[in-house]
Amino acid sequence: SIRHVGICVADIGRSSRFYTGALGFEALMEVTEIGAPFDTLIEQPGATLRVQQLRCGDVTIELLGFSGTEVAGSAERQPMNRRGFTHMTLVVDDIEAISARIREYGGAVHPETRVDSPFGPLLFCTDPDGVRIELMQKPA
């Protein structure tokens, strides 16, 4: 079984507000300072980790914020053909209403990706750190 999926973020408070406010995730456990020996596990010697777990349905994500080391990488959305994690998909009742909340909470909506499919309307958006989230509207 999968316990959770981790997402490194630049600002854990901002990201937590985004996932709970815009997408309806439920806040679970929060740990404000995790140091040794976990700095060895995450291969960031001397770093302190802050963790916020959030749940949507049966899926838990774990937002990871760092102090003592910089968060690396770009906040630009990455191409779908780049190796590694590409996206998560959320089933929503109203793609337009969720899109408005995504913008309100600091995310971006990419209308050029919208398609009507046999599964219902689909659309990509990104969280404040550029993580792709596919919205799938339930068919009427």
Tab-separated table of C-alpha atoms in Angstrom:
chain	number	residue	atom	x	y	z
A	1	SER	CA	0.000	0.000	0.000
A	2	ILE	CA	1.053	3.618	-0.409
A	3	ARG	CA	1.145	5.634	2.811
A	4	HIS	CA	1.624	9.067	1.232
A	5	VAL	CA	3.226	11.020	-1.609
A	6	GLY	CA	5.717	13.760	-0.683
A	7	ILE	CA	5.869	17.172	-2.349
A	8	CYS	CA	8.741	19.587	-1.654
A	9	VAL	CA	7.446	23.162	-1.374
A	10	ALA	CA	9.043	26.583	-1.020
A	11	ASP	CA	6.513	27.869	1.551
A	12	ILE	CA	4.683	25.195	3.530
A	13	GLY	CA	2.085	27.607	4.927
A	14	ARG	CA	1.182	28.903	1.458
A	15	SER	CA	1.001	25.378	0.036
A	16	SER	CA	-1.090	24.088	2.935
A	17	ARG	CA	-3.571	26.966	2.432
A	18	PHE	CA	-3.655	26.184	-1.306
A	19	TYR	CA	-4.410	22.479	-0.914
A	20	THR	CA	-6.977	22.954	1.878
A	21	GLY	CA	-8.610	26.154	0.596
A	22	ALA	CA	-8.558	25.629	-3.164
A	23	LEU	CA	-8.835	21.860	-3.403
A	24	GLY	CA	-10.576	20.806	-0.193
A	25	PHE	CA	-7.818	18.667	1.316
A	26	GLU	CA	-8.162	17.943	5.042
A	27	ALA	CA	-5.210	18.861	7.279
A	28	LEU	CA	-3.815	15.924	9.227
A	29	MET	CA	-0.567	15.675	11.163
A	30	GLU	CA	1.861	18.595	11.246
A	31	VAL	CA	5.413	18.347	12.560
A	32	THR	CA	7.280	21.629	12.816
A	33	GLU	CA	10.868	20.452	13.278
A	34	ILE	CA	12.417	17.162	12.234
A	35	GLY	CA	16.202	17.025	12.354
A	36	ALA	CA	18.623	14.172	12.942
A	37	PRO	CA	18.542	11.320	12.064
A	38	PHE	CA	16.057	12.227	9.308
A	39	ASP	CA	18.553	14.644	7.760
A	40	THR	CA	20.559	11.514	6.892
A	41	LEU	CA	17.499	9.748	5.473
A	42	ILE	CA	16.674	12.691	3.185
A	43	GLU	CA	20.351	13.246	2.283
A	44	GLN	CA	20.375	16.860	3.505
A	45	PRO	CA	22.931	16.979	6.370
A	46	GLY	CA	22.036	19.574	8.988
A	47	ALA	CA	18.649	20.342	7.447
A	48	THR	CA	15.503	20.676	9.497
A	49	LEU	CA	12.299	19.457	7.917
A	50	ARG	CA	8.764	20.683	8.480
A	51	VAL	CA	5.978	18.324	7.441
A	52	GLN	CA	2.266	18.862	6.831
A	53	GLN	CA	0.157	15.879	5.866
A	54	LEU	CA	-3.095	16.489	4.000
A	55	ARG	CA	-5.769	14.068	2.843
A	56	CYS	CA	-8.230	14.025	-0.036
A	57	GLY	CA	-10.392	10.911	-0.077
A	58	ASP	CA	-8.114	7.916	0.391
A	59	VAL	CA	-4.936	9.757	-0.685
A	60	THR	CA	-2.512	11.519	1.638
A	61	ILE	CA	0.090	13.998	0.455
A	62	GLU	CA	2.953	15.200	2.612
A	63	LEU	CA	4.179	18.746	2.088
A	64	LEU	CA	7.875	19.082	2.918
A	65	GLY	CA	9.410	22.419	3.868
A	66	PHE	CA	13.072	22.913	4.717
A	67	SER	CA	15.205	25.142	6.889
A	68	GLY	CA	18.974	24.876	6.942
A	69	THR	CA	18.992	24.105	3.231
A	70	GLU	CA	17.476	25.847	0.219
A	71	VAL	CA	14.652	24.412	-1.807
A	72	ALA	CA	16.074	23.740	-5.268
A	73	GLY	CA	14.475	23.678	-8.687
A	74	SER	CA	12.100	25.793	-10.687
A	75	ALA	CA	8.480	26.564	-9.864
A	76	GLU	CA	7.675	26.358	-13.591
A	77	ARG	CA	5.458	23.450	-14.594
A	78	GLN	CA	7.507	20.665	-16.076
A	79	PRO	CA	6.826	18.860	-19.358
A	80	MET	CA	4.784	15.666	-19.049
A	81	ASN	CA	7.532	13.691	-20.779
A	82	ARG	CA	10.123	14.473	-18.071
A	83	ARG	CA	11.059	11.482	-15.926
A	84	GLY	CA	9.562	11.226	-12.477
A	85	PHE	CA	6.300	12.342	-10.913
A	86	THR	CA	4.165	14.098	-13.524
A	87	HIS	CA	0.840	14.913	-11.838
A	88	MET	CA	-1.996	13.925	-9.568
A	89	THR	CA	-5.626	13.789	-10.683
A	90	LEU	CA	-8.533	15.090	-8.615
A	91	VAL	CA	-12.142	14.291	-9.437
A	92	VAL	CA	-14.232	17.434	-8.943
A	93	ASP	CA	-17.905	18.388	-9.214
A	94	ASP	CA	-17.359	21.722	-10.972
A	95	ILE	CA	-14.137	22.394	-12.905
A	96	GLU	CA	-14.928	26.117	-13.295
A	97	ALA	CA	-15.528	26.696	-9.570
A	98	ILE	CA	-12.354	24.818	-8.609
A	99	SER	CA	-10.384	26.735	-11.268
A	100	ALA	CA	-11.481	30.031	-9.693
A	101	ARG	CA	-10.396	28.818	-6.222
A	102	ILE	CA	-7.055	27.629	-7.604
A	103	ARG	CA	-6.349	31.129	-8.894
A	104	GLU	CA	-7.557	32.684	-5.629
A	105	TYR	CA	-5.114	30.562	-3.595
A	106	GLY	CA	-2.036	31.260	-5.736
A	107	GLY	CA	-2.138	28.415	-8.243
A	108	ALA	CA	-2.387	28.661	-12.024
A	109	VAL	CA	-4.943	27.261	-14.435
A	110	HIS	CA	-3.809	26.259	-17.930
A	111	PRO	CA	-6.941	26.632	-20.123
A	112	GLU	CA	-5.037	25.552	-23.244
A	113	THR	CA	-4.952	22.017	-21.792
A	114	ARG	CA	-8.729	21.673	-21.398
A	115	VAL	CA	-10.305	18.786	-23.291
A	116	ASP	CA	-13.699	17.129	-23.286
A	117	SER	CA	-13.193	13.399	-22.973
A	118	PRO	CA	-15.309	10.275	-22.490
A	119	PHE	CA	-14.373	10.640	-18.773
A	120	GLY	CA	-15.738	14.184	-18.641
A	121	PRO	CA	-13.959	17.547	-18.943
A	122	LEU	CA	-10.226	17.484	-18.091
A	123	LEU	CA	-7.944	20.431	-17.303
A	124	PHE	CA	-4.442	20.926	-15.913
A	125	CYS	CA	-3.572	23.453	-13.259
A	126	THR	CA	-0.503	23.902	-11.076
A	127	ASP	CA	0.015	24.548	-7.395
A	128	PRO	CA	2.159	27.526	-6.261
A	129	ASP	CA	5.303	25.393	-6.732
A	130	GLY	CA	4.459	24.300	-10.270
A	131	VAL	CA	3.216	20.782	-9.403
A	132	ARG	CA	0.720	19.648	-12.027
A	133	ILE	CA	-2.791	18.780	-10.880
A	134	GLU	CA	-5.257	17.360	-13.372
A	135	LEU	CA	-8.878	18.209	-12.702
A	136	MET	CA	-11.416	15.659	-13.908
A	137	GLN	CA	-15.033	16.762	-13.704
A	138	LYS	CA	-17.546	14.056	-12.929
A	139	PRO	CA	-19.800	13.404	-15.930
A	140	ALA	CA	-23.296	14.875	-15.539
